[in-house]
Amino acid sequence: MGRQLALDLPRRIALGADAYFVGEANADAYVQATAPETWPEGKLALVGPPGSGKTHLARLFADRTGALVLEAPALTPATEPPRAPAIVVENADRLPREAEETLFHIHNAARAARTPLLLTAATPPSRWPTLLPDLRSRMEAAPVARIGDPDDRLLTAVLVKLFDDRGLSPPPEAVRYLVTRMQRSFDEAARIADLLDRAALAEQARLTIPFIRRVLPPEDETA
C-alpha cells in the first residue's frame, strides 16, 4: 500500500481479484463502456492499441451486464446469434471474411432484442477490412470509444499491476525510472514486465535501478 501511495496512482476500479485503473488516456472510454444505456442503437466500438486494456474493460462490462464474450477470429458461418443479456465481440477488426455474414446476423439479432453489443478492435470500424456492404455500414454507425497511450500516472499504475501479477515488488524509484525511459504504450509495459520477471527469476534478484539498467538494452530507453 505504501508503494501505491508513494507513486500517486490513479483511481482503481475493482474487478474481482483484478483492477482497472482509470486515467486521462482511458477515462472517456471507461465512462462510455460502462453506460450501455447511452449507446446509440445499443452498440459501441471500443478502440485502442495492443495491450491498452480493451479486453480488461470489456471483461468489466461483461461482469456487470452478464454479457457473452465472443472472439471475432473464431466466428464461422455456422455460429448462431447468441441469446444473452449483452454481447462482446473481441478483435472485431480481425473478423474472417467468411464470418462477415455471421457478425451481420449477430448485430441484427442484438438490435432486435435491444441487447447491448460491445466490439473491441485496434482501429475504428471505418478502417476494418470489411467487404460485406451491409455489415460495413452498420459497424461504421457505431460510436467509437478510444483508449489512448498512457500518461505518466496511468503507465505507472499499469506497471505496478503487471509487476504485482508476477509477484514482483520494485521500489517506487525503480518504477519511476522505467516510466521516464520506456516507450509510452501498454504493450511495451507488458513486454518489459515479462522481460524483467524472467531476469529476476533467473538471477533471484530484486528490481533495483542498477539491475533494470543492466537487464534492459539501450533501445528500450527513449530518454
Short mmCIF file of C-alpha atoms in Angstrom, two decimals:
data_model
loop_
_atom_site.label_atom_id
_atom_site.label_comp_id
_atom_site.label_asym_id
_atom_site.label_seq_id
_atom_site.Cartn_x
_atom_site.Cartn_y
_atom_site.Cartn_z
CA MET A 1 0.00 0.00 0.00
CA GLY A 2 2.88 2.38 0.84
CA ARG A 3 4.30 1.83 -2.61
CA GLN A 4 0.99 2.73 -4.26
CA LEU A 5 0.65 5.91 -2.17
CA ALA A 6 4.22 6.95 -2.96
CA LEU A 7 3.55 6.52 -6.67
CA ASP A 8 0.29 8.55 -6.66
CA LEU A 9 -1.68 6.02 -8.69
CA PRO A 10 -4.93 6.93 -10.45
CA ARG A 11 -8.37 5.69 -9.43
CA ARG A 12 -8.72 1.88 -9.36
CA ILE A 13 -11.89 0.08 -10.39
CA ALA A 14 -12.13 -3.32 -8.69
CA LEU A 15 -12.86 -6.28 -10.96
CA GLY A 16 -12.91 -9.39 -8.82
CA ALA A 17 -9.32 -10.10 -7.87
CA ASP A 18 -8.25 -7.79 -10.69
CA ALA A 19 -8.19 -3.99 -11.03
CA TYR A 20 -8.80 -1.46 -13.75
CA PHE A 21 -7.09 1.91 -13.45
CA VAL A 22 -8.80 4.98 -14.89
CA GLY A 23 -6.58 7.81 -16.13
CA GLU A 24 -6.62 10.50 -18.78
CA ALA A 25 -5.98 8.03 -21.61
CA ASN A 26 -8.95 5.78 -20.85
CA ALA A 27 -11.39 7.87 -18.78
CA ASP A 28 -13.79 8.63 -21.65
CA ALA A 29 -13.71 5.02 -22.85
CA TYR A 30 -14.44 3.79 -19.32
CA VAL A 31 -17.43 6.11 -18.96
CA GLN A 32 -18.86 5.06 -22.33
CA ALA A 33 -18.20 1.33 -21.96
CA THR A 34 -19.86 1.17 -18.56
CA ALA A 35 -23.03 3.01 -19.62
CA PRO A 36 -24.61 0.84 -22.36
CA GLU A 37 -27.95 2.54 -21.81
CA THR A 38 -26.45 5.63 -23.51
CA TRP A 39 -25.20 3.86 -26.66
CA PRO A 40 -26.98 4.93 -29.85
CA GLU A 41 -28.72 1.85 -31.28
CA GLY A 42 -27.24 -0.19 -28.43
CA LYS A 43 -23.72 -0.65 -29.79
CA LEU A 44 -20.22 0.68 -29.14
CA ALA A 45 -16.79 0.14 -30.71
CA LEU A 46 -14.01 0.16 -28.09
CA VAL A 47 -10.78 1.04 -29.87
CA GLY A 48 -7.18 1.17 -28.66
CA PRO A 49 -3.63 -0.01 -29.37
CA PRO A 50 -2.50 -3.55 -28.47
CA GLY A 51 -2.21 -4.09 -24.74
CA SER A 52 -4.19 -0.94 -23.95
CA GLY A 53 -6.69 -2.65 -21.68
CA LYS A 54 -9.55 -3.14 -24.14
CA THR A 55 -10.07 -6.74 -23.06
CA HIS A 56 -9.89 -5.79 -19.39
CA LEU A 57 -12.54 -3.10 -19.87
CA ALA A 58 -14.66 -5.45 -21.98
CA ARG A 59 -14.49 -8.07 -19.20
CA LEU A 60 -15.53 -5.45 -16.68
CA PHE A 61 -18.52 -4.66 -18.91
CA ALA A 62 -19.27 -8.38 -19.24
CA ASP A 63 -19.12 -8.94 -15.48
CA ARG A 64 -21.54 -6.11 -14.86
CA THR A 65 -24.01 -7.00 -17.61
CA GLY A 66 -23.72 -10.78 -17.85
CA ALA A 67 -22.50 -10.40 -21.44
CA LEU A 68 -21.40 -13.36 -23.53
CA VAL A 69 -17.88 -12.80 -24.90
CA LEU A 70 -17.12 -13.92 -28.46
CA GLU A 71 -13.79 -13.83 -30.30
CA ALA A 72 -14.28 -12.50 -33.82
CA PRO A 73 -11.43 -14.60 -35.32
CA ALA A 74 -13.20 -17.73 -34.01
CA LEU A 75 -16.57 -16.95 -35.63
CA THR A 76 -17.66 -19.17 -38.52
CA PRO A 77 -20.63 -19.28 -40.90
CA ALA A 78 -22.14 -21.88 -38.55
CA THR A 79 -22.08 -19.61 -35.48
CA GLU A 80 -25.61 -18.77 -34.35
CA PRO A 81 -26.52 -15.38 -32.87
CA PRO A 82 -26.34 -15.93 -29.10
CA ARG A 83 -29.06 -15.21 -26.59
CA ALA A 84 -27.55 -13.22 -23.74
CA PRO A 85 -28.18 -10.06 -21.71
CA ALA A 86 -25.32 -8.40 -23.62
CA ILE A 87 -22.68 -9.40 -26.18
CA VAL A 88 -18.98 -8.62 -26.52
CA VAL A 89 -17.17 -9.30 -29.80
CA GLU A 90 -13.42 -9.10 -29.24
CA ASN A 91 -10.96 -8.27 -32.05
CA ALA A 92 -13.73 -7.36 -34.47
CA ASP A 93 -11.17 -5.93 -36.88
CA ARG A 94 -9.79 -9.47 -37.31
CA LEU A 95 -13.10 -11.00 -38.36
CA PRO A 96 -12.64 -13.69 -41.06
CA ARG A 97 -14.28 -12.75 -44.33
CA GLU A 98 -16.31 -15.94 -44.33
CA ALA A 99 -17.81 -14.88 -40.98
CA GLU A 100 -18.90 -11.39 -42.03
CA GLU A 101 -22.47 -12.50 -42.55
CA THR A 102 -22.37 -14.16 -39.12
CA LEU A 103 -21.48 -10.87 -37.42
CA PHE A 104 -24.14 -9.15 -39.52
CA HIS A 105 -26.76 -11.54 -38.11
CA ILE A 106 -25.39 -11.18 -34.56
CA HIS A 107 -25.67 -7.41 -34.90
CA ASN A 108 -29.21 -7.53 -36.23
CA ALA A 109 -30.37 -10.02 -33.60
CA ALA A 110 -28.86 -7.89 -30.82
CA ARG A 111 -30.54 -4.79 -32.16
CA ALA A 112 -33.91 -6.51 -32.45
CA ALA A 113 -33.64 -7.80 -28.87
CA ARG A 114 -32.30 -4.47 -27.54
CA THR A 115 -29.17 -6.30 -26.43
CA PRO A 116 -26.07 -4.12 -25.90
CA LEU A 117 -23.28 -5.02 -28.35
CA LEU A 118 -19.68 -4.07 -27.49
CA LEU A 119 -17.00 -4.58 -30.15
CA THR A 120 -13.27 -4.24 -29.45
CA ALA A 121 -10.61 -3.52 -32.07
CA ALA A 122 -7.26 -1.85 -32.62
CA THR A 123 -8.75 0.54 -35.19
CA PRO A 124 -12.15 2.21 -35.71
CA PRO A 125 -14.76 0.41 -37.87
CA SER A 126 -14.08 2.70 -40.84
CA ARG A 127 -10.64 1.04 -41.13
CA TRP A 128 -11.76 -2.58 -40.78
CA PRO A 129 -11.26 -4.73 -43.90
CA THR A 130 -14.98 -5.46 -44.15
CA LEU A 131 -16.29 -6.44 -47.59
CA LEU A 132 -19.98 -7.02 -46.88
CA PRO A 133 -21.61 -3.62 -47.52
CA ASP A 134 -24.49 -4.11 -45.08
CA LEU A 135 -22.13 -5.10 -42.28
CA ARG A 136 -19.74 -2.25 -43.03
CA SER A 137 -22.48 0.37 -42.85
CA ARG A 138 -23.75 -0.97 -39.54
CA MET A 139 -20.30 -1.19 -37.98
CA GLU A 140 -19.38 2.31 -39.12
CA ALA A 141 -22.57 3.60 -37.49
CA ALA A 142 -21.30 2.51 -34.06
CA PRO A 143 -19.95 5.29 -31.84
CA VAL A 144 -16.25 4.90 -31.06
CA ALA A 145 -14.73 4.96 -27.57
CA ARG A 146 -10.96 5.40 -27.81
CA ILE A 147 -8.22 4.37 -25.40
CA GLY A 148 -5.03 6.36 -25.99
CA ASP A 149 -1.42 5.86 -24.98
CA PRO A 150 -0.96 6.22 -21.22
CA ASP A 151 0.15 9.32 -19.36
CA ASP A 152 2.74 9.00 -16.59
CA ARG A 153 0.24 8.19 -13.83
CA LEU A 154 -1.64 5.58 -15.83
CA LEU A 155 1.55 3.96 -17.14
CA THR A 156 2.85 3.82 -13.58
CA ALA A 157 -0.34 2.13 -12.40
CA VAL A 158 -0.21 -0.39 -15.23
CA LEU A 159 3.42 -1.24 -14.48
CA VAL A 160 2.68 -1.70 -10.77
CA LYS A 161 -0.22 -4.02 -11.61
CA LEU A 162 1.87 -6.01 -14.10
CA PHE A 163 4.61 -6.46 -11.52
CA ASP A 164 2.09 -7.37 -8.80
CA ASP A 165 0.59 -10.00 -11.11
CA ARG A 166 4.05 -11.56 -11.31
CA GLY A 167 4.77 -11.38 -7.59
CA LEU A 168 7.34 -8.59 -8.01
CA SER A 169 7.65 -5.55 -5.74
CA PRO A 170 10.03 -2.99 -7.24
CA PRO A 171 10.64 0.15 -5.15
CA PRO A 172 8.88 3.34 -6.32
CA GLU A 173 12.10 4.85 -7.65
CA ALA A 174 12.61 1.84 -9.94
CA VAL A 175 9.10 2.20 -11.39
CA ARG A 176 9.67 5.93 -11.94
CA TYR A 177 12.96 5.12 -13.66
CA LEU A 178 11.13 2.87 -16.11
CA VAL A 179 8.27 5.30 -16.74
CA THR A 180 10.63 8.13 -17.70
CA ARG A 181 12.64 5.99 -20.11
CA MET A 182 10.35 3.45 -21.78
CA GLN A 183 8.17 3.78 -24.86
CA ARG A 184 4.76 5.06 -23.86
CA SER A 185 2.44 2.16 -24.57
CA PHE A 186 0.62 -0.54 -22.61
CA ASP A 187 2.05 -3.21 -24.90
CA GLU A 188 5.59 -2.06 -24.13
CA ALA A 189 4.82 -2.09 -20.40
CA ALA A 190 3.73 -5.73 -20.66
CA ARG A 191 6.84 -6.65 -22.65
CA ILE A 192 9.19 -5.01 -20.16
CA ALA A 193 7.40 -6.59 -17.19
CA ASP A 194 7.82 -10.03 -18.77
CA LEU A 195 11.49 -9.42 -19.55
CA LEU A 196 12.30 -8.21 -16.04
CA ASP A 197 10.27 -11.02 -14.47
CA ARG A 198 12.29 -13.66 -16.32
CA ALA A 199 15.60 -11.97 -15.50
CA ALA A 200 14.73 -11.51 -11.82
CA LEU A 201 13.66 -15.15 -11.54
CA ALA A 202 16.79 -16.42 -13.25
CA GLU A 203 19.11 -14.38 -11.04
CA GLN A 204 16.95 -14.33 -7.88
CA ALA A 205 17.39 -10.56 -7.94
CA ARG A 206 15.32 -7.58 -6.83
CA LEU A 207 14.17 -4.99 -9.35
CA THR A 208 16.55 -2.21 -8.40
CA ILE A 209 17.57 0.57 -10.78
CA PRO A 210 21.07 -0.92 -11.31
CA PHE A 211 19.52 -4.31 -12.10
CA ILE A 212 16.99 -2.78 -14.53
CA ARG A 213 19.72 -0.71 -16.19
CA ARG A 214 21.79 -3.84 -16.70
CA VAL A 215 18.94 -6.05 -17.98
CA LEU A 216 17.24 -3.65 -20.37
CA PRO A 217 19.10 -2.97 -23.62
CA PRO A 218 19.65 0.69 -24.59
CA GLU A 219 16.94 0.53 -27.27
CA ASP A 220 14.36 0.01 -24.51
CA GLU A 221 15.04 3.52 -23.28
CA THR A 222 13.81 6.63 -25.06
CA ALA A 223 15.33 9.21 -22.77
#
